GROMACS .gro file of C-alpha atoms in nm:
model
  132
    1MET     CA    1   9.954  12.315  10.382
    2GLY     CA    2   9.920  12.213  10.742
    3SER     CA    3   9.668  12.241  11.019
    4LEU     CA    4   9.668  12.212  11.397
    5GLN     CA    5   9.391  12.165  11.648
    6THR     CA    6   9.415  12.321  11.991
    7GLN     CA    7   9.160  12.279  12.268
    8LYS     CA    8   8.941  12.568  12.151
    9CYS     CA    9   9.049  12.638  11.791
   10THR     CA   10   9.149  12.507  11.452
   11HIS     CA   11   9.451  12.666  11.282
   12ARG     CA   12   9.508  12.605  10.911
   13LEU     CA   13   9.786  12.735  10.689
   14ILE     CA   14   9.601  12.860  10.380
   15HIS     CA   15   9.887  13.038  10.205
   16LYS     CA   16  10.253  13.102  10.276
   17ASN     CA   17  10.240  13.221  10.639
   18ILE     CA   18   9.872  13.317  10.631
   19ILE     CA   19   9.680  13.120  10.891
   20LEU     CA   20   9.305  13.072  10.906
   21LEU     CA   21   9.192  13.067  11.270
   22LYS     CA   22   8.850  12.924  11.352
   23ILE     CA   23   8.738  12.929  11.715
   24ASN     CA   24   8.497  12.659  11.826
   25GLU     CA   25   8.137  12.765  11.882
   26GLY     CA   26   8.064  12.892  12.233
   27GLU     CA   27   8.424  12.906  12.356
   28THR     CA   28   8.567  13.168  12.590
   29ILE     CA   29   8.921  13.264  12.490
   30GLU     CA   30   9.149  13.340  12.784
   31ALA     CA   31   9.513  13.449  12.809
   32GLY     CA   32   9.643  13.091  12.814
   33ASP     CA   33   9.448  13.016  12.497
   34VAL     CA   34   9.612  13.314  12.324
   35LEU     CA   35   9.953  13.168  12.406
   36GLN     CA   36   9.845  12.828  12.268
   37MET     CA   37   9.720  12.996  11.950
   38HIS     CA   38  10.046  13.185  11.909
   39ASP     CA   39  10.248  12.864  11.953
   40ALA     CA   40  10.033  12.693  11.689
   41HIS     CA   41  10.085  12.984  11.450
   42LEU     CA   42  10.461  12.977  11.501
   43LYS     CA   43  10.463  12.602  11.427
   44LEU     CA   44  10.260  12.646  11.110
   45SER     CA   45  10.474  12.939  10.991
   46LYS     CA   46  10.796  12.762  11.092
   47GLY     CA   47  10.890  13.057  11.313
   48GLU     CA   48  10.856  13.313  11.033
   49PRO     CA   49  10.634  13.624  11.054
   50PHE     CA   50  10.270  13.538  10.983
   51ALA     CA   51   9.925  13.689  10.934
   52VAL     CA   52   9.597  13.564  11.082
   53LEU     CA   53   9.260  13.547  10.912
   54LEU     CA   54   9.010  13.503  11.197
   55ASP     CA   55   8.681  13.343  11.099
   56ALA     CA   56   8.460  13.532  11.343
   57THR     CA   57   8.135  13.383  11.213
   58THR     CA   58   8.093  13.156  11.516
   59HIS     CA   59   7.985  13.280  11.856
   60PHE     CA   60   8.272  13.305  12.106
   61THR     CA   61   8.392  13.547  12.372
   62VAL     CA   62   8.735  13.683  12.453
   63THR     CA   63   8.832  13.796  12.802
   64THR     CA   64   8.972  14.145  12.854
   65GLU     CA   65   9.313  14.003  12.943
   66ALA     CA   66   9.318  13.794  12.625
   67ARG     CA   67   9.211  14.093  12.410
   68THR     CA   68   9.492  14.300  12.562
   69MET     CA   69   9.744  14.024  12.483
   70ILE     CA   70   9.619  13.989  12.126
   71ALA     CA   71   9.642  14.365  12.067
   72GLY     CA   72   9.984  14.425  12.216
   73SER     CA   73  10.184  14.107  12.197
   74PHE     CA   74  10.376  13.923  11.931
   75ARG     CA   75  10.523  14.233  11.766
   76GLY     CA   76  10.749  14.132  11.481
   77GLN     CA   77  10.589  13.790  11.449
   78LEU     CA   78  10.226  13.878  11.380
   79VAL     CA   79  10.224  14.099  11.069
   80ALA     CA   80   9.849  14.165  11.039
   81SER     CA   81   9.506  14.034  11.136
   82ALA     CA   82   9.184  14.027  10.938
   83PHE     CA   83   8.852  13.939  11.101
   84VAL     CA   84   8.575  13.797  10.881
   85LEU     CA   85   8.236  13.888  11.027
   86ASN     CA   86   7.878  13.802  10.949
   87SER     CA   87   7.672  14.016  11.186
   88LEU     CA   88   7.636  14.372  11.305
   89ALA     CA   89   7.696  14.265  11.666
   90THR     CA   90   8.029  14.107  11.572
   91ARG     CA   91   8.125  14.417  11.370
   92LEU     CA   92   8.053  14.638  11.672
   93THR     CA   93   8.266  14.411  11.891
   94GLY     CA   94   8.547  14.414  11.633
   95ASN     CA   95   8.536  14.792  11.603
   96PHE     CA   96   8.546  14.822  11.982
   97PHE     CA   97   8.853  14.595  11.991
   98ILE     CA   98   9.035  14.805  11.730
   99ARG     CA   99   8.944  15.142  11.883
  100PHE     CA  100   8.987  15.055  12.249
  101HIS     CA  101   9.278  14.808  12.245
  102LYS     CA  102   9.460  14.967  11.949
  103PRO     CA  103   9.639  14.658  11.808
  104VAL     CA  104  10.008  14.718  11.735
  105ASN     CA  105   9.972  14.538  11.401
  106PRO     CA  106   9.737  14.633  11.117
  107THR     CA  107   9.392  14.489  11.191
  108ARG     CA  108   9.084  14.517  10.969
  109LEU     CA  109   8.729  14.387  10.961
  110PHE     CA  110   8.575  14.227  10.651
  111ASN     CA  111   8.245  14.074  10.543
  112ASP     CA  112   8.413  13.872  10.267
  113GLU     CA  113   8.684  13.610  10.326
  114LYS     CA  114   8.848  13.661   9.984
  115LYS     CA  115   8.884  14.035  10.042
  116ALA     CA  116   9.031  13.965  10.386
  117PHE     CA  117   9.274  13.713  10.238
  118ASP     CA  118   9.379  13.954   9.960
  119TRP     CA  119   9.441  14.230  10.215
  120LEU     CA  120   9.653  13.995  10.428
  121ARG     CA  121   9.858  13.893  10.123
  122ALA     CA  122   9.923  14.262  10.053
  123GLN     CA  123  10.031  14.315  10.416
  124MET     CA  124  10.269  14.018  10.394
  125ASP     CA  125  10.409  14.150  10.064
  126LYS     CA  126  10.473  14.491  10.227
  127LYS     CA  127  10.658  14.317  10.510
  128VAL     CA  128  10.881  14.130  10.263
  129LEU     CA  129  10.955  14.450  10.066
  130ALA     CA  130  11.034  14.644  10.384
  131GLU     CA  131  11.283  14.380  10.493
  132GLY     CA  132  11.423  14.320  10.145
   0.00000   0.00000   0.00000
């Protein structure tokens, strides 16, 4: 499996086209960072559709413009996103993102990384069956 480091994040392929995204502590993610992340994900997935498991256990912020891009962009490439959380504050932020920005791809919040990973695998399997 491969991994890539961008200025603010680490991206690691943890399963066929499932990418673990870890944002560095204290970072502010802006629109340009979202594009860098997407490019990294396309490289790791070799241009195939992919899913993202976001480790949201570090403290970081995301600008409104970046949140809008994450929610509405990359249709057909990003299959699903799972956010792994460890605090009530992060859960509230994640719920706000889902309710307000309404991501075009399935997006769920989890307290457990294995459950998040299993859900992403199921989403990828659905994608393969739908195309098959």
